[in-house]
Amino acid sequence: MFDRLKDKLLNMILCREFLLILALFLCAGIMLYRIFDLQIVHGEEYQDSFVLMTKKERSISAARGNIYDRNGNLLAYNELAYFVTIEDVYESGSSKNVELNDTIYRLIKMIEYCGDDVVSDFNIYVNKNNEYEFTVSDNSLLRFLADIYGHPLTSELTYKEKSSTAEDVVNYLCDRTNFGIGTYTDPDDKKSFVPQMGYTKSEVIKMLTIRYAMSVNSYQKYIATTVATDVSERTVAVVQENAAELKGVSVEEDTIRKYNDSYYFSQIIGYTGKVSSTELETLQKSDASYRMNDIVGKAGIENVMETELHGTKGSETLYVDNTGKVQEILSRTEAVAGNDLYLTLDRDLQIAAYNILEQKIAGILVSKIINSKEYNAKLNSTSADIKIPIYDVYFALIDNSVIDTDHFDDVTAGDTEAEVYGKYVDRKASVFAKLREEFYDKKTPYNKLTKEYQNYQSYIVSMITDKGVLVSSLIDREDETYIAWRTEETISIHEYLHYCIAKGWIDTTRLNLEDQYSDSEEIYDHLVDYIFAQLDDSISFTKRLYKYMIQNDVVSGREICEILCEQNLIDIEDDERDKLFNGQKSAYQFMVNRITDLDITPAQLALDPCSGSIVITDVNNGDVLALVSYPSYDNNRMANGVDADYYAKLQNDQSTPLFNFATQERTAPGSTFKMVSATAGLCEGVISAGERINCTGIFTKVDPTQAPKCWIYPNGTHGNLTVSGAIQNSCNYFFYEVGYRLATRNGTYDSEAGLNTLAEYAGYYGLNDRSGVEIEEYAPKVSDEDPVRSAIGQGTNNYTTAQLARYVTTVANSGTCYDLTLLERLCDHNGNLLTQYEPKIRNTMDMMTESQWDAIHSGMKKVVESKSYFADYPIGVAGKTGTAQQSNSRPNHALFVAYAPYDSPEIAIATRIAFGYSSDYAAQTTERVLAYYFHLDEEDEILSGTADVAASAVIGHD
């Protein structure tokens, strides 16, 4: 029977009908295969050689427009680079986190093994104390927390969410219900999951950075998340070799943003980075093509001109396999590059002015350093007499993290580093022992402690307050015991902390108490243990230890200098190094030489002075030719995704390099304001150009008991002066009188009326508004108290350097007030002109007569002629000095405004050196800038690369 069935089957196979049926089935299968069309969000799937293929649309970012200076020098551009990216192609389910985290972890290790870095633009980083810390604050922090917890508005944050620490956020995101970054202690028990376990904190942040970015992109299919930018060919090769086990990972070519002469222009140009949720919302209102993964301008001109520089995206249609790898490109529409922007800045002038300013600030430092442990002010000394002890310089190198104390115990540490570290270990043990005695045995009242131990105890209380252990909001500031500690300083830290515990001001949940009903002594013991645990890892406390080790000669100045050499922080000749190490050169002279040669810069020391600004304009159109802010930073390390460690370093830098001192620092203008008062007095008719006012030194007309004095008093008086002579001599008395007359109406002194009049004329010079520069600028403050003192630039007057530059520009051209601008022209990527930015006249001062302008101009010219460093100057210069006091314990601010040439003005300059002692230093700086601009000296003489200590300053005469 079986044989018969086999024969029948064979006959059927061989028959024509069976072959026809088989052919029909094959055709039908092919047709079904071809018409099978499963639609997804942005693509379609099909089977090709048993591989699931997905058709998708992908946007192509446009090349960002270049930025040039007015002469065509390239400042910002794009460079082709390799990017490592990852797409979320992982199946949802309980194993997704494990699989995805494993891929990301291995990918990070591969990239770092090849010498490259992964992106680090998450708003949390690991600080030197190995603690999680936010890199943002205030509103930016609230926006970040709202994004983390899924709230569209920051107002929706709960109190607990709003109060989250960086550690809280990390634990929340690492939890198994979110990204699952951690370890199950029992694989069969989901509750056994421990967030972060199995990874270092640094690894956790790197993984969180990528996972969070992927989650932000999750609502958009086929949007790759960048893992690393500008990677080497070695990284490319390793990633591609391991492609089979790196699901969703790709290597792509794209452009990165690069900046030439970055330190000189970063405060103006800014940088690019990944768009934030707030920025995206704003940008999409004008261009719906913006997406969450886009790179946009984050600061400066890059931000202001974002829509012009960004370009138009392209797109491509392609097929990818189930691991996200591209299999076929079906079509492509090319992106259109962004527009090129030309700025009004002169590259060479900007660089020269920056270097001239640094040289002068270094020169001031060198002239003020004394070979002493401390500066002891003499009776009747002023802020102009302040000196800088060399011991402060030694400590500044540690305090501002120039010297890396973490390297002292490294296996590669030098001999001096190792020796100093041994001293530190011994000193720390000794200090800890004495502090513990104070907590338990000695209980010395605060005011009976040495200054060193007062410093330590103040830091301890501040530390536990900052960490939320001592809850600031619960403290009763009127409490007698609190006052005894905080103000009277008559009780010990032992008594104060016990009282805090008794009053419930201590958050015991942060002390890891085993029993929530612990008695006060148990709480105190845990609090003390907590304090010492925190101090043990505290960089801030470590710096305090080193401060007193230097002060007490436990660590010598020579050792500090030797460590500079061992850590290769300075580049010096071998002979100079040998003289230090063999004792031929003192530590004092060695350090002064380093500052003189700018091996160590004012910014690194962050002592007064360490910052300044210069703004130079074309007086005939308001173009900004230079806008200098010292110190600055490298915006290459901020672009294409912020380097979190570098950003944190900048934020902790005591010289505040992220702060634009030209547009964001506001100080009193000092006597540079006197041209405003002169204008008001002349136009209001309370003085005339030829009228003389007698300076008697003390102005007693308003309040004899608090009479303001002229700067020359009690060493003399100015006698009878015209307005021109008053400007020349910067006579305070003359302008007190002008302010008084402006406030006296119908024989009655009216303070408000005087202030309103001064404000009106300040407004004519643009001082009641921002200067017009397109980057971020703080609003000015026109004085609203005391018209008499306000008339000499005191009161509450506060202006940026850019605002003072617009003011002196208006003086120089006799009354045309321009909106200052940084924008010159805009071209498409082929060089075709799109926009020529024209000067904008804000207002003109038609009420001023020629003779009135002459009186002001001639007074300013005489100011400059009185300066020795302007003697026999080849061109005429007019200017006005200004000294502004901020604190009795710090030097005064130094200001100078000027224009040149006198007879036919081309440029105006405003210079400020914060805490620069004397306006004379600002004037000397300006003279060097003018010499460079008008080619009055050899360039290598002007830009010597060393501290400018050539001229002393006239102190007091502003």
Short mmCIF file of N, CA and C in Angstrom, two decimals, residues 405-488:
data_model
loop_
_atom_site.label_atom_id
_atom_site.label_comp_id
_atom_site.label_asym_id
_atom_site.label_seq_id
_atom_site.Cartn_x
_atom_site.Cartn_y
_atom_site.Cartn_z
N THR A 405 46.07 70.01 44.82
CA THR A 405 46.45 69.33 46.06
C THR A 405 46.13 67.85 46.03
N ASP A 406 45.20 67.43 45.18
CA ASP A 406 44.88 66.01 45.06
C ASP A 406 46.06 65.21 44.51
N HIS A 407 46.96 65.91 43.80
CA HIS A 407 48.09 65.23 43.18
C HIS A 407 49.23 64.96 44.17
N PHE A 408 49.14 65.57 45.36
CA PHE A 408 50.24 65.47 46.32
C PHE A 408 50.52 64.02 46.74
N ASP A 409 49.48 63.19 46.80
CA ASP A 409 49.68 61.80 47.22
C ASP A 409 49.63 60.83 46.05
N ASP A 410 49.72 61.36 44.84
CA ASP A 410 49.73 60.51 43.65
C ASP A 410 51.09 59.83 43.52
N VAL A 411 51.12 58.68 42.86
CA VAL A 411 52.38 57.95 42.69
C VAL A 411 53.37 58.74 41.84
N THR A 412 52.85 59.69 41.02
CA THR A 412 53.73 60.50 40.17
C THR A 412 54.09 61.83 40.82
N ALA A 413 53.71 62.03 42.07
CA ALA A 413 53.98 63.29 42.75
C ALA A 413 55.48 63.52 42.90
N GLY A 414 55.87 64.79 42.87
CA GLY A 414 57.28 65.14 43.07
C GLY A 414 57.67 65.06 44.53
N ASP A 415 58.96 65.22 44.78
CA ASP A 415 59.47 65.10 46.16
C ASP A 415 58.84 66.14 47.08
N THR A 416 58.76 67.38 46.60
CA THR A 416 58.18 68.43 47.44
C THR A 416 56.69 68.20 47.67
N GLU A 417 55.99 67.78 46.62
CA GLU A 417 54.56 67.46 46.78
C GLU A 417 54.37 66.40 47.87
N ALA A 418 55.18 65.34 47.82
CA ALA A 418 55.05 64.26 48.79
C ALA A 418 55.38 64.74 50.20
N GLU A 419 56.39 65.58 50.30
CA GLU A 419 56.77 66.10 51.61
C GLU A 419 55.66 66.98 52.19
N VAL A 420 55.09 67.83 51.36
CA VAL A 420 54.01 68.70 51.82
C VAL A 420 52.78 67.88 52.20
N TYR A 421 52.52 66.81 51.43
CA TYR A 421 51.37 65.96 51.76
C TYR A 421 51.55 65.32 53.14
N GLY A 422 52.76 64.89 53.44
CA GLY A 422 53.01 64.31 54.76
C GLY A 422 52.74 65.31 55.87
N LYS A 423 53.15 66.55 55.65
CA LYS A 423 52.87 67.60 56.63
C LYS A 423 51.38 67.84 56.76
N TYR A 424 50.69 67.77 55.64
CA TYR A 424 49.23 67.98 55.66
C TYR A 424 48.53 66.89 56.48
N VAL A 425 48.93 65.66 56.28
CA VAL A 425 48.31 64.54 57.02
C VAL A 425 48.50 64.74 58.51
N ASP A 426 49.71 65.12 58.92
CA ASP A 426 49.98 65.34 60.34
C ASP A 426 49.17 66.52 60.88
N ARG A 427 49.13 67.60 60.10
CA ARG A 427 48.40 68.79 60.54
C ARG A 427 46.91 68.53 60.66
N LYS A 428 46.39 67.79 59.69
CA LYS A 428 44.96 67.48 59.71
C LYS A 428 44.60 66.66 60.94
N ALA A 429 45.44 65.67 61.27
CA ALA A 429 45.18 64.85 62.46
C ALA A 429 45.21 65.70 63.72
N SER A 430 46.15 66.64 63.78
CA SER A 430 46.27 67.51 64.95
C SER A 430 45.05 68.42 65.07
N VAL A 431 44.62 69.01 63.96
CA VAL A 431 43.46 69.91 63.98
C VAL A 431 42.20 69.15 64.34
N PHE A 432 42.02 67.96 63.77
CA PHE A 432 40.85 67.15 64.09
C PHE A 432 40.82 66.81 65.58
N ALA A 433 41.97 66.50 66.13
CA ALA A 433 42.01 66.15 67.56
C ALA A 433 41.62 67.34 68.42
N LYS A 434 42.11 68.52 68.06
CA LYS A 434 41.77 69.72 68.84
C LYS A 434 40.31 70.11 68.68
N LEU A 435 39.79 69.94 67.47
CA LEU A 435 38.37 70.22 67.26
C LEU A 435 37.50 69.26 68.07
N ARG A 436 37.90 68.00 68.10
CA ARG A 436 37.11 67.01 68.86
C ARG A 436 37.14 67.36 70.35
N GLU A 437 38.26 67.86 70.82
CA GLU A 437 38.33 68.30 72.22
C GLU A 437 37.34 69.43 72.48
N GLU A 438 37.22 70.34 71.51
CA GLU A 438 36.29 71.45 71.68
C GLU A 438 34.84 70.96 71.67
N PHE A 439 34.57 69.93 70.90
CA PHE A 439 33.20 69.39 70.84
C PHE A 439 32.82 68.69 72.15
N TYR A 440 33.83 68.15 72.88
CA TYR A 440 33.48 67.33 74.04
C TYR A 440 34.06 67.83 75.37
N ASP A 441 35.28 68.36 75.36
CA ASP A 441 35.94 68.61 76.63
C ASP A 441 36.16 70.11 76.93
N LYS A 442 36.88 70.79 76.06
CA LYS A 442 37.28 72.16 76.37
C LYS A 442 36.12 73.14 76.34
N LYS A 443 35.29 73.05 75.29
CA LYS A 443 34.10 73.90 75.18
C LYS A 443 34.45 75.41 75.31
N THR A 444 35.48 75.81 74.56
CA THR A 444 35.95 77.20 74.62
C THR A 444 34.95 78.13 73.93
N PRO A 445 34.56 79.24 74.57
CA PRO A 445 33.70 80.22 73.90
C PRO A 445 34.36 80.69 72.60
N TYR A 446 33.55 80.96 71.62
CA TYR A 446 34.06 81.30 70.28
C TYR A 446 35.04 82.47 70.32
N ASN A 447 34.71 83.49 71.11
CA ASN A 447 35.57 84.68 71.12
C ASN A 447 36.89 84.47 71.85
N LYS A 448 37.07 83.30 72.47
CA LYS A 448 38.33 82.99 73.16
C LYS A 448 39.22 82.08 72.30
N LEU A 449 38.70 81.65 71.15
CA LEU A 449 39.47 80.79 70.26
C LEU A 449 40.48 81.61 69.46
N THR A 450 41.51 80.94 68.97
CA THR A 450 42.41 81.62 68.04
C THR A 450 41.65 81.91 66.74
N LYS A 451 42.18 82.82 65.96
CA LYS A 451 41.55 83.16 64.69
C LYS A 451 41.43 81.93 63.78
N GLU A 452 42.44 81.07 63.83
CA GLU A 452 42.42 79.85 63.01
C GLU A 452 41.25 78.96 63.37
N TYR A 453 41.05 78.72 64.66
CA TYR A 453 39.99 77.80 65.07
C TYR A 453 38.60 78.46 64.99
N GLN A 454 38.54 79.77 65.09
CA GLN A 454 37.29 80.45 64.79
C GLN A 454 36.89 80.19 63.33
N ASN A 455 37.88 80.27 62.46
CA ASN A 455 37.64 80.01 61.04
C ASN A 455 37.11 78.60 60.83
N TYR A 456 37.73 77.62 61.48
CA TYR A 456 37.29 76.23 61.33
C TYR A 456 35.86 76.04 61.83
N GLN A 457 35.57 76.59 63.00
CA GLN A 457 34.23 76.38 63.58
C GLN A 457 33.15 77.12 62.77
N SER A 458 33.48 78.30 62.27
CA SER A 458 32.51 79.01 61.43
C SER A 458 32.21 78.19 60.17
N TYR A 459 33.25 77.61 59.62
CA TYR A 459 33.05 76.79 58.43
C TYR A 459 32.17 75.58 58.74
N ILE A 460 32.38 74.95 59.88
CA ILE A 460 31.60 73.77 60.26
C ILE A 460 30.11 74.10 60.34
N VAL A 461 29.78 75.19 61.02
CA VAL A 461 28.37 75.57 61.15
C VAL A 461 27.79 75.93 59.78
N SER A 462 28.55 76.63 59.00
CA SER A 462 28.10 76.98 57.64
C SER A 462 27.89 75.72 56.80
N MET A 463 28.79 74.76 56.94
CA MET A 463 28.72 73.52 56.16
C MET A 463 27.46 72.72 56.49
N ILE A 464 27.18 72.52 57.78
CA ILE A 464 26.01 71.71 58.12
C ILE A 464 24.71 72.45 57.80
N THR A 465 24.79 73.78 57.73
CA THR A 465 23.63 74.55 57.30
C THR A 465 23.39 74.37 55.81
N ASP A 466 24.46 74.48 55.03
CA ASP A 466 24.35 74.31 53.57
C ASP A 466 23.85 72.92 53.20
N LYS A 467 24.20 71.92 54.00
CA LYS A 467 23.80 70.55 53.70
C LYS A 467 22.44 70.20 54.28
N GLY A 468 21.79 71.17 54.90
CA GLY A 468 20.44 70.95 55.39
C GLY A 468 20.35 70.21 56.70
N VAL A 469 21.47 69.96 57.35
CA VAL A 469 21.45 69.29 58.66
C VAL A 469 21.00 70.28 59.73
N LEU A 470 21.58 71.43 59.72
CA LEU A 470 21.06 72.54 60.54
C LEU A 470 20.13 73.33 59.64
N VAL A 471 18.84 73.26 59.92
CA VAL A 471 17.82 73.79 59.02
C VAL A 471 17.66 75.28 59.23
N SER A 472 18.14 76.05 58.28
CA SER A 472 18.17 77.52 58.41
C SER A 472 16.79 78.11 58.64
N SER A 473 15.78 77.57 57.97
CA SER A 473 14.44 78.14 58.06
C SER A 473 13.81 77.96 59.44
N LEU A 474 14.35 77.04 60.23
CA LEU A 474 13.80 76.79 61.56
C LEU A 474 14.43 77.66 62.64
N ILE A 475 15.56 78.25 62.33
CA ILE A 475 16.30 79.00 63.35
C ILE A 475 15.60 80.31 63.68
N ASP A 476 15.47 80.57 64.96
CA ASP A 476 14.90 81.83 65.44
C ASP A 476 16.04 82.84 65.61
N ARG A 477 16.11 83.81 64.71
CA ARG A 477 17.21 84.79 64.73
C ARG A 477 17.15 85.73 65.93
N GLU A 478 16.01 85.75 66.61
CA GLU A 478 15.87 86.59 67.79
C GLU A 478 16.20 85.82 69.07
N ASP A 479 16.47 84.54 68.95
CA ASP A 479 16.75 83.69 70.11
C ASP A 479 18.05 84.14 70.78
N GLU A 480 18.04 84.20 72.10
CA GLU A 480 19.20 84.70 72.84
C GLU A 480 20.43 83.83 72.63
N THR A 481 20.26 82.52 72.63
CA THR A 481 21.40 81.62 72.44
C THR A 481 21.96 81.74 71.03
N TYR A 482 21.07 81.89 70.05
CA TYR A 482 21.54 82.09 68.67
C TYR A 482 22.36 83.38 68.59
N ILE A 483 21.89 84.45 69.21
CA ILE A 483 22.59 85.73 69.21
C ILE A 483 23.93 85.60 69.93
N ALA A 484 23.94 84.83 71.02
CA ALA A 484 25.18 84.63 71.78
C ALA A 484 26.23 83.94 70.91
N TRP A 485 25.79 83.05 70.03
CA TRP A 485 26.72 82.37 69.12
C TRP A 485 27.07 83.26 67.92
N ARG A 486 26.05 83.77 67.28
CA ARG A 486 26.24 84.42 65.99
C ARG A 486 26.79 85.84 66.11
N THR A 487 26.33 86.57 67.08
CA THR A 487 26.69 87.99 67.17
C THR A 487 27.65 88.28 68.31
N GLU A 488 27.29 87.81 69.51
CA GLU A 488 28.11 88.12 70.68
C GLU A 488 29.33 87.21 70.78
#
